[in-house]
Short mmCIF file of C-alpha atoms in Angstrom, two decimals:
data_model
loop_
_atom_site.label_atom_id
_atom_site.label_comp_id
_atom_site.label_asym_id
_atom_site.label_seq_id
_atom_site.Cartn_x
_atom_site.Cartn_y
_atom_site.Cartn_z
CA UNK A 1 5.79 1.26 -12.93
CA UNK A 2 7.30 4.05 -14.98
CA UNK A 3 5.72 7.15 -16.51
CA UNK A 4 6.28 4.70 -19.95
CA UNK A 5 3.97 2.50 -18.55
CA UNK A 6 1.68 4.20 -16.76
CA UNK A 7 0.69 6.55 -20.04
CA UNK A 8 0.31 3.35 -21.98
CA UNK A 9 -1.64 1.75 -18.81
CA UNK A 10 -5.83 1.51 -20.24
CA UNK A 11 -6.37 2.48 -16.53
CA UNK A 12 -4.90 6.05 -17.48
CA UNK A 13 -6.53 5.71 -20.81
CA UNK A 14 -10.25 6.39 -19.53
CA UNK A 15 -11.31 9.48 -18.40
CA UNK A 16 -14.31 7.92 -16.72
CA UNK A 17 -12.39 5.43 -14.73
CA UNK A 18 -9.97 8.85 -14.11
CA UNK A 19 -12.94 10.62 -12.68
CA UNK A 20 -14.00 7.72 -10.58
CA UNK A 21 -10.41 7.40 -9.14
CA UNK A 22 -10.54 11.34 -8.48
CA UNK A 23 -14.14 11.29 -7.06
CA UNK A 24 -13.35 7.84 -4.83
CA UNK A 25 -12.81 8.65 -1.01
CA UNK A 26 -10.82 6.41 1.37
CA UNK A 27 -8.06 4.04 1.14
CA UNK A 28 -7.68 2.34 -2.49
CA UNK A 29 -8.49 -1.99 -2.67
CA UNK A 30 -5.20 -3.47 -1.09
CA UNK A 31 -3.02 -5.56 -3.62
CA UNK A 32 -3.19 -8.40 -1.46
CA UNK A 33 -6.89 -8.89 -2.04
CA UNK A 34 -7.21 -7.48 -5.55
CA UNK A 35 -11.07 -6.31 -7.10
CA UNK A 36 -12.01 -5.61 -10.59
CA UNK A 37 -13.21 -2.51 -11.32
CA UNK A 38 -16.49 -2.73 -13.46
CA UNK A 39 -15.40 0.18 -15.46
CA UNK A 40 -15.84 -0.49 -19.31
CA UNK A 41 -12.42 1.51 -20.64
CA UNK A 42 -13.74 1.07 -24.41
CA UNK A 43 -16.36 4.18 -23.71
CA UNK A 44 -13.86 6.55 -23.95
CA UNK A 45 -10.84 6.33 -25.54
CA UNK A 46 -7.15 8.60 -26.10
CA UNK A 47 -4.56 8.28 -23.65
CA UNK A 48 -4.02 11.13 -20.97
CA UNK A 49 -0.81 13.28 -22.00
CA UNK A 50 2.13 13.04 -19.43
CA UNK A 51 1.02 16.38 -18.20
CA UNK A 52 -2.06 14.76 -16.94
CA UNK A 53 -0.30 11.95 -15.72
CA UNK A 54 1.86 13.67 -13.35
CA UNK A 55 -1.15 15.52 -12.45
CA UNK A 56 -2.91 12.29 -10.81
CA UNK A 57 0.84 10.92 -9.69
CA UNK A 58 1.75 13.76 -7.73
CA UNK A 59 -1.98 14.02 -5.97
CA UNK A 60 -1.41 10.11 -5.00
CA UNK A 61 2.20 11.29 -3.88
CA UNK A 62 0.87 14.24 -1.58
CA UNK A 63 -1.88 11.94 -0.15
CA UNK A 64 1.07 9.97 1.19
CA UNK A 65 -0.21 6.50 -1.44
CA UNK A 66 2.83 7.02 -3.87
CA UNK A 67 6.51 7.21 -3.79
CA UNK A 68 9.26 7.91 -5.74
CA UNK A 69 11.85 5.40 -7.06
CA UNK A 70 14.37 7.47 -8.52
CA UNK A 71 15.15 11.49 -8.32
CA UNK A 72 14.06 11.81 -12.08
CA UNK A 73 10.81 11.02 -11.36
CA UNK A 74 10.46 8.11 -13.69
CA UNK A 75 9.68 5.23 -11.71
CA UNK A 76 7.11 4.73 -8.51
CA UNK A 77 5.74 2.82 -6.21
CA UNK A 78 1.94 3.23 -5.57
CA UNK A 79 0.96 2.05 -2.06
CA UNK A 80 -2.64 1.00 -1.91
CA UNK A 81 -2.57 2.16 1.75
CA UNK A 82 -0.05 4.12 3.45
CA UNK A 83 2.51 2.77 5.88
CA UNK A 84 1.02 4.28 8.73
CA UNK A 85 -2.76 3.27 8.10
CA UNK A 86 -1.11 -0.41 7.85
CA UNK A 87 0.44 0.13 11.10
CA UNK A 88 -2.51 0.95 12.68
CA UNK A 89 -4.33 -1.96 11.50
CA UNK A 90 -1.68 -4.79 12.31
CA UNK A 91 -1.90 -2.81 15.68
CA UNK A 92 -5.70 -2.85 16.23
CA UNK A 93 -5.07 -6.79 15.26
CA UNK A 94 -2.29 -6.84 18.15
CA UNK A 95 -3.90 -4.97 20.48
CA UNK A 96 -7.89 -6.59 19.83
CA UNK A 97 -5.86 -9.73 20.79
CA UNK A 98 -4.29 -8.91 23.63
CA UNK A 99 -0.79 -9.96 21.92
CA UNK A 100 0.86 -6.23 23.46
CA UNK A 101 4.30 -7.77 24.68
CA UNK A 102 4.60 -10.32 22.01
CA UNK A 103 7.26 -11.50 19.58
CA UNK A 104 5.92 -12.33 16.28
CA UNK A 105 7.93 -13.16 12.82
CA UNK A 106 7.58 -10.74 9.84
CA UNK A 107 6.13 -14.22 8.43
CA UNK A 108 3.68 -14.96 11.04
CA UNK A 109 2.18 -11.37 10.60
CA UNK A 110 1.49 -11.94 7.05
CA UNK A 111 1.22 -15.50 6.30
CA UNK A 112 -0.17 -17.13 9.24
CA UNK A 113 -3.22 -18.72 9.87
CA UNK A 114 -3.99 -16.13 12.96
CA UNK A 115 -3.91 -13.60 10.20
CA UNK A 116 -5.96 -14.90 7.52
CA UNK A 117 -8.46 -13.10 7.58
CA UNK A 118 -7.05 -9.13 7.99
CA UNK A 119 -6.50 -7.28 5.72
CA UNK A 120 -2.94 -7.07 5.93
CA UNK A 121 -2.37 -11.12 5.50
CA UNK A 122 -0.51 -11.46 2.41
CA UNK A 123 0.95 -8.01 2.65
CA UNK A 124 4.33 -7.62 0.65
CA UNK A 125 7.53 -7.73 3.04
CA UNK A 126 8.87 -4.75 2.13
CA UNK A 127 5.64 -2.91 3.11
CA UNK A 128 5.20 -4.67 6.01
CA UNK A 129 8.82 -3.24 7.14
CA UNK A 130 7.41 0.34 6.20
CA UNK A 131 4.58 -0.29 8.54
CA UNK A 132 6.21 -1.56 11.18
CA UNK A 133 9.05 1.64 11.06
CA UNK A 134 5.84 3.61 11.24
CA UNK A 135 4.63 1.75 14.61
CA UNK A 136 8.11 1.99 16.18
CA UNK A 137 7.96 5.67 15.64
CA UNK A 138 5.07 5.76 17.77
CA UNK A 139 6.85 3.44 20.48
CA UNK A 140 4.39 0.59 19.83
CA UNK A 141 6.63 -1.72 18.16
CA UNK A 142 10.30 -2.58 17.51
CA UNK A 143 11.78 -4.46 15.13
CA UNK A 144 14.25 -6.89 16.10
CA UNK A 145 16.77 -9.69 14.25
CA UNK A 146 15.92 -12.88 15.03
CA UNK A 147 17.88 -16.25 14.31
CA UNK A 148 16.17 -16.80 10.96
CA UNK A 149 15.47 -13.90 10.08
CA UNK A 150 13.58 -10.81 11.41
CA UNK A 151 10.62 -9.82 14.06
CA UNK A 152 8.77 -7.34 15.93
CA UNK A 153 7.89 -6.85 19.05
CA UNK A 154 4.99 -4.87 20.20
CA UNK A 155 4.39 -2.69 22.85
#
C-alpha cells in the first residue's frame, strides 16, 4: 500500500474507525482469516491529511506491525501480527504436539490439514519465512533447503 492509497483508503477516512484502531489492544485480525469491522464510515466523513497518516503509520511501525518498503517512505507492508508473535505460535503448535525434532515443509505448516485449524494456516510464505528467521534466532528452528523446495526443522 502506498501513502497514495492509504489517504484515499475509507479506513483512514473515519475518525471513529481511527479511534477504535487507536483505542484496540492486542494483535490486529490476521489476513488469513479476515473480519469485517461493523464500523459505519458514512458517520463521519473528510479524509485524514498525510500528517495524520504518518502519525498512525509510524505508531504501527514502532509497535513492530509495519514495515517499510522503500527508504522514501512511500510504500509498506502492514503485518497483522509480528514475526515473532507468529513464531511463537507455530511453536506452541510444534511443541503442544510433540513434533520438537521434526522436518516439516514451508507448505505443510501452512496448508496442511494438521494445520487447519491455527491461526497461522493460510499464512503468506513470505511471512512465514519472517517467522521462522525469528524462531531460529532463538535456536528453536532452522530453516533448511529441501529437494523441492524449502523446510524447517525444529528444535
Amino acid at each position: 500500500m502506498t501513502l497514495r492509497e492509504a489517504q484515499d483508503s475509507p479506513l483512514f477516512a473515519n475518525r471513529r474507525l481511527q479511534s477504535i484502531l487507536w483505542a484496540r489492544s492486542g494483535p490486529l485480525p490476521s489476513p488469513s482469516r479476515p473480519r469485517s469491522l461493523d464500523v459505519s464510515l458514512t458517520t463521519c466523513p473528510g479524509k485524514l491529511p498525510p500528517e495524520a497518516i504518518q502519525v498512525v503509520l509510524e505508531e504501527l511501525r514502532k509497535n513492530g506491525n509495519l514495515e517499510w518498503l522503500d527508504k522514501n517512505k512511500t510504500s509498506f507492508l502492514i503485518m497483522w501480527r509480528r514475526p515473532e508473535e507468529w513464531g511463537k505460535l507455530i511453536y506452541q503448535w510444534v511443541s503442544k504436539n510433540g513434533l520438537t525434532n521434526s522436518v516439516f515443509t514451508l507448505y505443510e505448516l501452512i496448508s496442511g490439514d494438521d494445520t487447519a485449524n491455527e491461526e497461522f494456516h493460510g499464512l503468506d510464505e513470505a511471512m512465514l519465512l519472517r517467522a521462522l528467521q525469528a524462531l531460529q534466532q532463538e535456536h528453536k528452528a532452522e530453516i533448511i533447503t529441501l529437494d523441492d523446495g524449502r523446510g524447517v526443522k525444529f528444535f
